[in-house]
Amino acid sequence: QKEVEQDPGPLSVPEGAIVSLNCTYSNSAFQYFMWYRQYSRKGPELLMYTYSSGNKEDGRFTAQVDKSSKYISLFIRDSQPSDSATYLCAMSGGGGANSKLTFGKGITLSVRP
Amino acid sequence: NAGVTQTPKFQVLKTGQSMTLQCAQDMNHEYMSWYRQDPGMGLRLIHYSVGAGITDQGEVPNGYNVSRSTTEDFPLRLLSAAPSQTSVYFCASSSFPPRGGYTGELFFGEGSRLTVL
């Protein structure tokens, strides 16, 4: 079992839909949870960052972490065509110094006008 | 506001050739890293550095070499290219060396697309 699993997609939704993107993980030492967004032919950029369990909201985006279930989610409200991109979850924590970021494989989202 | 700059953006190599992918950042970041991104495999860490003169291996280091002589530059060398090294390569940097788990926000370059024939 890989440390981080992410639904492979792709996912296509109409404009205005609520989108739910999810990742599961197996390493209970993960404490830092991030979502990166990657537009086509660009590098990933940090979208949301959460430490430990709980919710974090930023505009139309909400990140949720449930450490008891080892499950994280990214919700996008009122999705827009400009949200069309690949979304990667990423996690780190534990393992002492030089702990590294572990990425999910990414899911490609397409928002149809 | 350059951020992380990668060159070249595209490269085609023949099997057995060597080459260097360049990465430079102007944010005075201590931490720099190289990833490769393949369909269905996600981002995989090749090598990383927590400061000038310090490098270490990531998940998939075989066939690649790195050095860090300055804070700004972190080149990735392919010693003898193989078709399995066809990929998109990303350089990333952050102001936080990974300590206790938090890497800090990673800033990525736009990628270098390599094809090995």
PDB file of C-alpha atoms in Angstrom:
ATOM      1  CA  GLN A   1       0.000   0.000   0.000  1.00  0.00           C
ATOM      2  CA  LYS A   2       1.393   3.377  -0.993  1.00  0.00           C
ATOM      3  CA  GLU A   3       1.713   5.954   1.752  1.00  0.00           C
ATOM      4  CA  VAL A   4      -0.648   8.366   0.007  1.00  0.00           C
ATOM      5  CA  GLU A   5      -3.549   7.338  -2.210  1.00  0.00           C
ATOM      6  CA  GLN A   6      -5.512   9.763  -4.336  1.00  0.00           C
ATOM      7  CA  ASP A   7      -8.457   9.047  -6.620  1.00  0.00           C
ATOM      8  CA  PRO A   8      -6.984   8.995 -10.138  1.00  0.00           C
ATOM      9  CA  GLY A   9      -9.863  10.732 -11.911  1.00  0.00           C
ATOM     10  CA  PRO A  10     -10.218  12.535 -14.218  1.00  0.00           C
ATOM     11  CA  LEU A  11     -13.163  14.486 -12.890  1.00  0.00           C
ATOM     12  CA  SER A  12     -15.485  16.646 -14.992  1.00  0.00           C
ATOM     13  CA  VAL A  13     -18.149  18.886 -13.437  1.00  0.00           C
ATOM     14  CA  PRO A  14     -20.401  21.736 -14.635  1.00  0.00           C
ATOM     15  CA  GLU A  15     -19.627  25.286 -13.637  1.00  0.00           C
ATOM     16  CA  GLY A  16     -21.053  26.123 -10.216  1.00  0.00           C
ATOM     17  CA  ALA A  17     -20.804  22.567  -8.876  1.00  0.00           C
ATOM     18  CA  ILE A  18     -19.311  21.674  -5.507  1.00  0.00           C
ATOM     19  CA  VAL A  19     -16.197  19.578  -5.979  1.00  0.00           C
ATOM     20  CA  SER A  20     -14.789  17.157  -3.424  1.00  0.00           C
ATOM     21  CA  LEU A  21     -11.241  15.874  -3.837  1.00  0.00           C
ATOM     22  CA  ASN A  22      -9.895  13.272  -1.433  1.00  0.00           C
ATOM     23  CA  CYS A  23      -6.740  11.522  -0.322  1.00  0.00           C
ATOM     24  CA  THR A  24      -6.111   8.732   2.139  1.00  0.00           C
ATOM     25  CA  TYR A  25      -2.835   7.935   3.799  1.00  0.00           C
ATOM     26  CA  SER A  26      -1.300   5.168   5.880  1.00  0.00           C
ATOM     27  CA  ASN A  27       1.488   6.911   7.800  1.00  0.00           C
ATOM     28  CA  SER A  28       0.071   8.032  11.156  1.00  0.00           C
ATOM     29  CA  ALA A  29       3.112  10.286  11.660  1.00  0.00           C
ATOM     30  CA  PHE A  30       1.966  12.731   8.971  1.00  0.00           C
ATOM     31  CA  GLN A  31       1.129  16.068  10.563  1.00  0.00           C
ATOM     32  CA  TYR A  32       1.306  18.585   7.722  1.00  0.00           C
ATOM     33  CA  PHE A  33      -1.205  18.374   4.899  1.00  0.00           C
ATOM     34  CA  MET A  34      -1.126  20.405   1.742  1.00  0.00           C
ATOM     35  CA  TRP A  35      -2.963  20.764  -1.541  1.00  0.00           C
ATOM     36  CA  TYR A  36      -1.067  21.875  -4.607  1.00  0.00           C
ATOM     37  CA  ARG A  37      -2.696  22.999  -7.848  1.00  0.00           C
ATOM     38  CA  GLN A  38      -0.992  22.439 -11.174  1.00  0.00           C
ATOM     39  CA  TYR A  39      -2.148  24.060 -14.380  1.00  0.00           C
ATOM     40  CA  SER A  40      -1.303  22.391 -17.671  1.00  0.00           C
ATOM     41  CA  ARG A  41       2.392  22.649 -18.550  1.00  0.00           C
ATOM     42  CA  LYS A  42       3.160  24.548 -15.352  1.00  0.00           C
ATOM     43  CA  GLY A  43       4.728  23.658 -12.020  1.00  0.00           C
ATOM     44  CA  PRO A  44       2.557  22.932  -8.965  1.00  0.00           C
ATOM     45  CA  GLU A  45       1.732  25.813  -6.633  1.00  0.00           C
ATOM     46  CA  LEU A  46       0.569  25.654  -3.023  1.00  0.00           C
ATOM     47  CA  LEU A  47      -3.167  26.129  -2.640  1.00  0.00           C
ATOM     48  CA  MET A  48      -3.911  25.188   0.975  1.00  0.00           C
ATOM     49  CA  TYR A  49      -1.915  24.083   4.013  1.00  0.00           C
ATOM     50  CA  THR A  50      -3.246  22.519   7.220  1.00  0.00           C
ATOM     51  CA  TYR A  51      -1.492  21.347  10.337  1.00  0.00           C
ATOM     52  CA  SER A  52      -2.971  18.320  12.144  1.00  0.00           C
ATOM     53  CA  SER A  53      -6.741  17.793  12.165  1.00  0.00           C
ATOM     54  CA  GLY A  54      -9.463  20.296  11.435  1.00  0.00           C
ATOM     55  CA  ASN A  55     -10.794  22.569   8.724  1.00  0.00           C
ATOM     56  CA  LYS A  56      -9.333  25.551   6.959  1.00  0.00           C
ATOM     57  CA  GLU A  57     -11.224  27.853   4.638  1.00  0.00           C
ATOM     58  CA  ASP A  58      -9.900  30.234   2.022  1.00  0.00           C
ATOM     59  CA  GLY A  59     -12.517  31.804  -0.192  1.00  0.00           C
ATOM     60  CA  ARG A  60     -14.212  29.072  -2.205  1.00  0.00           C
ATOM     61  CA  PHE A  61     -11.757  26.435  -0.981  1.00  0.00           C
ATOM     62  CA  THR A  62     -11.998  24.370   2.214  1.00  0.00           C
ATOM     63  CA  ALA A  63      -9.411  21.838   3.344  1.00  0.00           C
ATOM     64  CA  GLN A  64     -10.397  19.171   5.869  1.00  0.00           C
ATOM     65  CA  VAL A  65      -8.166  16.743   7.730  1.00  0.00           C
ATOM     66  CA  ASP A  66      -9.447  13.745   9.697  1.00  0.00           C
ATOM     67  CA  LYS A  67      -6.419  12.133  11.276  1.00  0.00           C
ATOM     68  CA  SER A  68      -8.483   9.435  12.993  1.00  0.00           C
ATOM     69  CA  SER A  69      -9.574   8.175   9.574  1.00  0.00           C
ATOM     70  CA  LYS A  70      -6.334   9.166   7.810  1.00  0.00           C
ATOM     71  CA  TYR A  71      -8.387  11.076   5.265  1.00  0.00           C
ATOM     72  CA  ILE A  72      -8.053  14.568   3.837  1.00  0.00           C
ATOM     73  CA  SER A  73     -10.352  16.472   1.522  1.00  0.00           C
ATOM     74  CA  LEU A  74     -10.411  19.629  -0.546  1.00  0.00           C
ATOM     75  CA  PHE A  75     -13.794  21.170  -1.295  1.00  0.00           C
ATOM     76  CA  ILE A  76     -14.298  23.730  -4.020  1.00  0.00           C
ATOM     77  CA  ARG A  77     -17.549  25.683  -3.910  1.00  0.00           C
ATOM     78  CA  ASP A  78     -19.078  27.402  -6.938  1.00  0.00           C
ATOM     79  CA  SER A  79     -16.463  25.844  -9.197  1.00  0.00           C
ATOM     80  CA  GLN A  80     -15.231  27.941 -12.118  1.00  0.00           C
ATOM     81  CA  PRO A  81     -13.603  27.006 -15.441  1.00  0.00           C
ATOM     82  CA  SER A  82     -10.435  28.631 -14.062  1.00  0.00           C
ATOM     83  CA  ASP A  83     -10.356  25.857 -11.424  1.00  0.00           C
ATOM     84  CA  SER A  84      -9.609  23.338 -14.183  1.00  0.00           C
ATOM     85  CA  ALA A  85      -6.236  21.908 -13.200  1.00  0.00           C
ATOM     86  CA  THR A  86      -4.567  18.923 -11.586  1.00  0.00           C
ATOM     87  CA  TYR A  87      -4.814  18.849  -7.791  1.00  0.00           C
ATOM     88  CA  LEU A  88      -2.158  17.052  -5.769  1.00  0.00           C
ATOM     89  CA  CYS A  89      -2.344  16.286  -2.088  1.00  0.00           C
ATOM     90  CA  ALA A  90       0.938  16.269  -0.182  1.00  0.00           C
ATOM     91  CA  MET A  91       1.913  15.311   3.355  1.00  0.00           C
ATOM     92  CA  SER A  92       4.891  15.316   5.652  1.00  0.00           C
ATOM     93  CA  GLY A  93       5.757  14.741   9.275  1.00  0.00           C
ATOM     94  CA  GLY A  94       7.550  12.409  11.576  1.00  0.00           C
ATOM     95  CA  GLY A  95      10.791  10.710  10.712  1.00  0.00           C
ATOM     96  CA  GLY A  96      12.911  13.379  12.400  1.00  0.00           C
ATOM     97  CA  ALA A  97      15.145  15.764  10.512  1.00  0.00           C
ATOM     98  CA  ASN A  98      14.973  16.020   6.754  1.00  0.00           C
ATOM     99  CA  SER A  99      11.468  14.621   6.645  1.00  0.00           C
ATOM    100  CA  LYS A 100      10.263  14.859   3.059  1.00  0.00           C
ATOM    101  CA  LEU A 101       7.035  15.672   1.336  1.00  0.00           C
ATOM    102  CA  THR A 102       5.031  12.748  -0.044  1.00  0.00           C
ATOM    103  CA  PHE A 103       2.686  13.541  -2.913  1.00  0.00           C
ATOM    104  CA  GLY A 104      -0.456  11.822  -4.139  1.00  0.00           C
ATOM    105  CA  LYS A 105      -0.607  11.052  -7.844  1.00  0.00           C
ATOM    106  CA  GLY A 106      -2.936  13.957  -8.564  1.00  0.00           C
ATOM    107  CA  ILE A 107      -6.432  14.236  -9.973  1.00  0.00           C
ATOM    108  CA  THR A 108      -7.277  16.278 -13.060  1.00  0.00           C
ATOM    109  CA  LEU A 109     -10.387  18.420 -12.694  1.00  0.00           C
ATOM    110  CA  SER A 110     -12.239  19.928 -15.627  1.00  0.00           C
ATOM    111  CA  VAL A 111     -14.980  22.508 -14.984  1.00  0.00           C
ATOM    112  CA  ARG A 112     -17.313  22.853 -17.963  1.00  0.00           C
ATOM    113  CA  PRO A 113     -18.762  26.318 -18.698  1.00  0.00           C
TER     114      PRO A 113
ATOM    115  CA  ASN B   1      10.192  38.294  -9.717  1.00  0.00           C
ATOM    116  CA  ALA B   2      11.844  35.202 -11.263  1.00  0.00           C
ATOM    117  CA  GLY B   3      11.389  32.605  -8.468  1.00  0.00           C
ATOM    118  CA  VAL B   4      12.641  29.205  -9.651  1.00  0.00           C
ATOM    119  CA  THR B   5      14.061  29.096 -13.173  1.00  0.00           C
ATOM    120  CA  GLN B   6      14.676  25.849 -15.036  1.00  0.00           C
ATOM    121  CA  THR B   7      16.540  25.381 -18.278  1.00  0.00           C
ATOM    122  CA  PRO B   8      16.117  23.937 -20.811  1.00  0.00           C
ATOM    123  CA  LYS B   9      12.323  23.686 -21.074  1.00  0.00           C
ATOM    124  CA  PHE B  10      12.542  20.895 -23.656  1.00  0.00           C
ATOM    125  CA  GLN B  11      15.305  18.455 -24.516  1.00  0.00           C
ATOM    126  CA  VAL B  12      15.625  15.345 -26.670  1.00  0.00           C
ATOM    127  CA  LEU B  13      18.506  12.976 -25.967  1.00  0.00           C
ATOM    128  CA  LYS B  14      19.725   9.727 -27.396  1.00  0.00           C
ATOM    129  CA  THR B  15      20.303   6.743 -25.126  1.00  0.00           C
ATOM    130  CA  GLY B  16      23.686   6.984 -23.470  1.00  0.00           C
ATOM    131  CA  GLN B  17      24.081  10.746 -23.787  1.00  0.00           C
ATOM    132  CA  SER B  18      24.637  12.870 -20.711  1.00  0.00           C
ATOM    133  CA  MET B  19      23.221  16.264 -19.926  1.00  0.00           C
ATOM    134  CA  THR B  20      22.593  18.724 -17.116  1.00  0.00           C
ATOM    135  CA  LEU B  21      19.273  20.292 -16.192  1.00  0.00           C
ATOM    136  CA  GLN B  22      19.822  23.691 -14.658  1.00  0.00           C
ATOM    137  CA  CYS B  23      17.880  25.134 -11.731  1.00  0.00           C
ATOM    138  CA  ALA B  24      18.342  28.561 -10.172  1.00  0.00           C
ATOM    139  CA  GLN B  25      16.328  30.361  -7.508  1.00  0.00           C
ATOM    140  CA  ASP B  26      16.566  33.984  -6.413  1.00  0.00           C
ATOM    141  CA  MET B  27      14.670  33.695  -3.111  1.00  0.00           C
ATOM    142  CA  ASN B  28      17.681  32.786  -0.946  1.00  0.00           C
ATOM    143  CA  HIS B  29      16.079  29.441  -0.116  1.00  0.00           C
ATOM    144  CA  GLU B  30      18.112  26.866   1.784  1.00  0.00           C
ATOM    145  CA  TYR B  31      16.149  23.863   0.593  1.00  0.00           C
ATOM    146  CA  MET B  32      16.170  22.776  -3.059  1.00  0.00           C
ATOM    147  CA  SER B  33      14.980  19.573  -4.634  1.00  0.00           C
ATOM    148  CA  TRP B  34      14.411  17.768  -7.908  1.00  0.00           C
ATOM    149  CA  TYR B  35      11.273  15.778  -8.734  1.00  0.00           C
ATOM    150  CA  ARG B  36      10.209  13.824 -11.749  1.00  0.00           C
ATOM    151  CA  GLN B  37       6.566  13.603 -12.759  1.00  0.00           C
ATOM    152  CA  ASP B  38       5.288  10.675 -14.788  1.00  0.00           C
ATOM    153  CA  PRO B  39       1.714   9.762 -15.776  1.00  0.00           C
ATOM    154  CA  GLY B  40       0.128   7.603 -13.091  1.00  0.00           C
ATOM    155  CA  MET B  41       3.160   7.959 -10.817  1.00  0.00           C
ATOM    156  CA  GLY B  42       2.814  11.472  -9.450  1.00  0.00           C
ATOM    157  CA  LEU B  43       5.777  13.496  -8.237  1.00  0.00           C
ATOM    158  CA  ARG B  44       8.759  11.494  -7.058  1.00  0.00           C
ATOM    159  CA  LEU B  45      11.739  12.995  -5.270  1.00  0.00           C
ATOM    160  CA  ILE B  46      15.095  12.406  -6.963  1.00  0.00           C
ATOM    161  CA  HIS B  47      17.611  14.377  -4.874  1.00  0.00           C
ATOM    162  CA  TYR B  48      17.455  17.248  -2.456  1.00  0.00           C
ATOM    163  CA  SER B  49      19.729  19.709  -0.687  1.00  0.00           C
ATOM    164  CA  VAL B  50      19.320  21.521   2.640  1.00  0.00           C
ATOM    165  CA  GLY B  51      22.111  23.991   1.947  1.00  0.00           C
ATOM    166  CA  ALA B  52      25.255  24.652  -0.045  1.00  0.00           C
ATOM    167  CA  GLY B  53      27.555  21.642   0.042  1.00  0.00           C
ATOM    168  CA  ILE B  54      24.855  19.290   1.405  1.00  0.00           C
ATOM    169  CA  THR B  55      22.895  16.893  -0.777  1.00  0.00           C
ATOM    170  CA  ASP B  56      20.994  13.676  -0.188  1.00  0.00           C
ATOM    171  CA  GLN B  57      19.083  11.056  -2.130  1.00  0.00           C
ATOM    172  CA  GLY B  58      15.355  10.943  -2.526  1.00  0.00           C
ATOM    173  CA  GLU B  59      13.072   8.149  -3.649  1.00  0.00           C
ATOM    174  CA  VAL B  60      14.451   7.591  -7.169  1.00  0.00           C
ATOM    175  CA  PRO B  61      18.125   8.727  -7.274  1.00  0.00           C
ATOM    176  CA  ASN B  62      19.623   6.112  -9.598  1.00  0.00           C
ATOM    177  CA  GLY B  63      21.025   7.530 -12.826  1.00  0.00           C
ATOM    178  CA  TYR B  64      21.124  11.102 -11.517  1.00  0.00           C
ATOM    179  CA  ASN B  65      23.769  13.191  -9.838  1.00  0.00           C
ATOM    180  CA  VAL B  66      23.542  16.567  -8.084  1.00  0.00           C
ATOM    181  CA  SER B  67      25.800  19.107  -6.441  1.00  0.00           C
ATOM    182  CA  ARG B  68      25.131  22.346  -4.560  1.00  0.00           C
ATOM    183  CA  SER B  69      28.055  24.727  -4.685  1.00  0.00           C
ATOM    184  CA  THR B  70      25.965  27.885  -4.171  1.00  0.00           C
ATOM    185  CA  THR B  71      22.675  28.695  -2.455  1.00  0.00           C
ATOM    186  CA  GLU B  72      21.135  29.734  -5.787  1.00  0.00           C
ATOM    187  CA  ASP B  73      21.950  26.803  -8.078  1.00  0.00           C
ATOM    188  CA  PHE B  74      21.101  23.104  -7.963  1.00  0.00           C
ATOM    189  CA  PRO B  75      21.884  21.332 -11.254  1.00  0.00           C
ATOM    190  CA  LEU B  76      20.711  17.795 -12.000  1.00  0.00           C
ATOM    191  CA  ARG B  77      23.003  15.624 -14.125  1.00  0.00           C
ATOM    192  CA  LEU B  78      21.917  12.617 -16.128  1.00  0.00           C
ATOM    193  CA  LEU B  79      25.005  10.472 -16.401  1.00  0.00           C
ATOM    194  CA  SER B  80      23.970   8.117 -19.216  1.00  0.00           C
ATOM    195  CA  ALA B  81      20.415   8.767 -20.369  1.00  0.00           C
ATOM    196  CA  ALA B  82      17.968   5.870 -20.678  1.00  0.00           C
ATOM    197  CA  PRO B  83      14.437   5.804 -22.155  1.00  0.00           C
ATOM    198  CA  SER B  84      13.118   5.230 -18.606  1.00  0.00           C
ATOM    199  CA  GLN B  85      14.299   8.744 -17.783  1.00  0.00           C
ATOM    200  CA  THR B  86      11.826  10.272 -20.227  1.00  0.00           C
ATOM    201  CA  SER B  87       9.810  12.495 -17.916  1.00  0.00           C
ATOM    202  CA  VAL B  88       8.994  16.004 -16.819  1.00  0.00           C
ATOM    203  CA  TYR B  89      11.493  17.245 -14.260  1.00  0.00           C
ATOM    204  CA  PHE B  90      10.648  19.884 -11.673  1.00  0.00           C
ATOM    205  CA  CYS B  91      12.999  21.797  -9.456  1.00  0.00           C
ATOM    206  CA  ALA B  92      11.517  23.151  -6.219  1.00  0.00           C
ATOM    207  CA  SER B  93      12.796  25.251  -3.349  1.00  0.00           C
ATOM    208  CA  SER B  94      11.626  26.382   0.067  1.00  0.00           C
ATOM    209  CA  SER B  95      12.881  28.583   2.856  1.00  0.00           C
ATOM    210  CA  PHE B  96      12.492  25.749   5.377  1.00  0.00           C
ATOM    211  CA  PRO B  97      14.766  22.745   5.348  1.00  0.00           C
ATOM    212  CA  PRO B  98      12.525  19.853   6.381  1.00  0.00           C
ATOM    213  CA  ARG B  99      12.852  19.593  10.154  1.00  0.00           C
ATOM    214  CA  GLY B 100      10.298  17.708  12.201  1.00  0.00           C
ATOM    215  CA  GLY B 101       8.110  17.296   9.165  1.00  0.00           C
ATOM    216  CA  TYR B 102       7.217  20.716   7.823  1.00  0.00           C
ATOM    217  CA  THR B 103       8.878  21.485   4.543  1.00  0.00           C
ATOM    218  CA  GLY B 104       7.436  24.946   4.163  1.00  0.00           C
ATOM    219  CA  GLU B 105       5.779  26.020   0.930  1.00  0.00           C
ATOM    220  CA  LEU B 106       7.566  24.506  -2.021  1.00  0.00           C
ATOM    221  CA  PHE B 107       8.054  26.845  -4.974  1.00  0.00           C
ATOM    222  CA  PHE B 108       8.293  24.967  -8.254  1.00  0.00           C
ATOM    223  CA  GLY B 109       9.831  25.857 -11.572  1.00  0.00           C
ATOM    224  CA  GLU B 110       7.867  25.387 -14.784  1.00  0.00           C
ATOM    225  CA  GLY B 111       9.480  22.068 -15.592  1.00  0.00           C
ATOM    226  CA  SER B 112      11.913  20.581 -18.076  1.00  0.00           C
ATOM    227  CA  ARG B 113      10.460  18.074 -20.508  1.00  0.00           C
ATOM    228  CA  LEU B 114      12.990  15.405 -21.392  1.00  0.00           C
ATOM    229  CA  THR B 115      12.635  12.718 -24.037  1.00  0.00           C
ATOM    230  CA  VAL B 116      15.219   9.970 -24.315  1.00  0.00           C
ATOM    231  CA  LEU B 117      15.147   8.030 -27.576  1.00  0.00           C
TER     232      LEU B 117
END
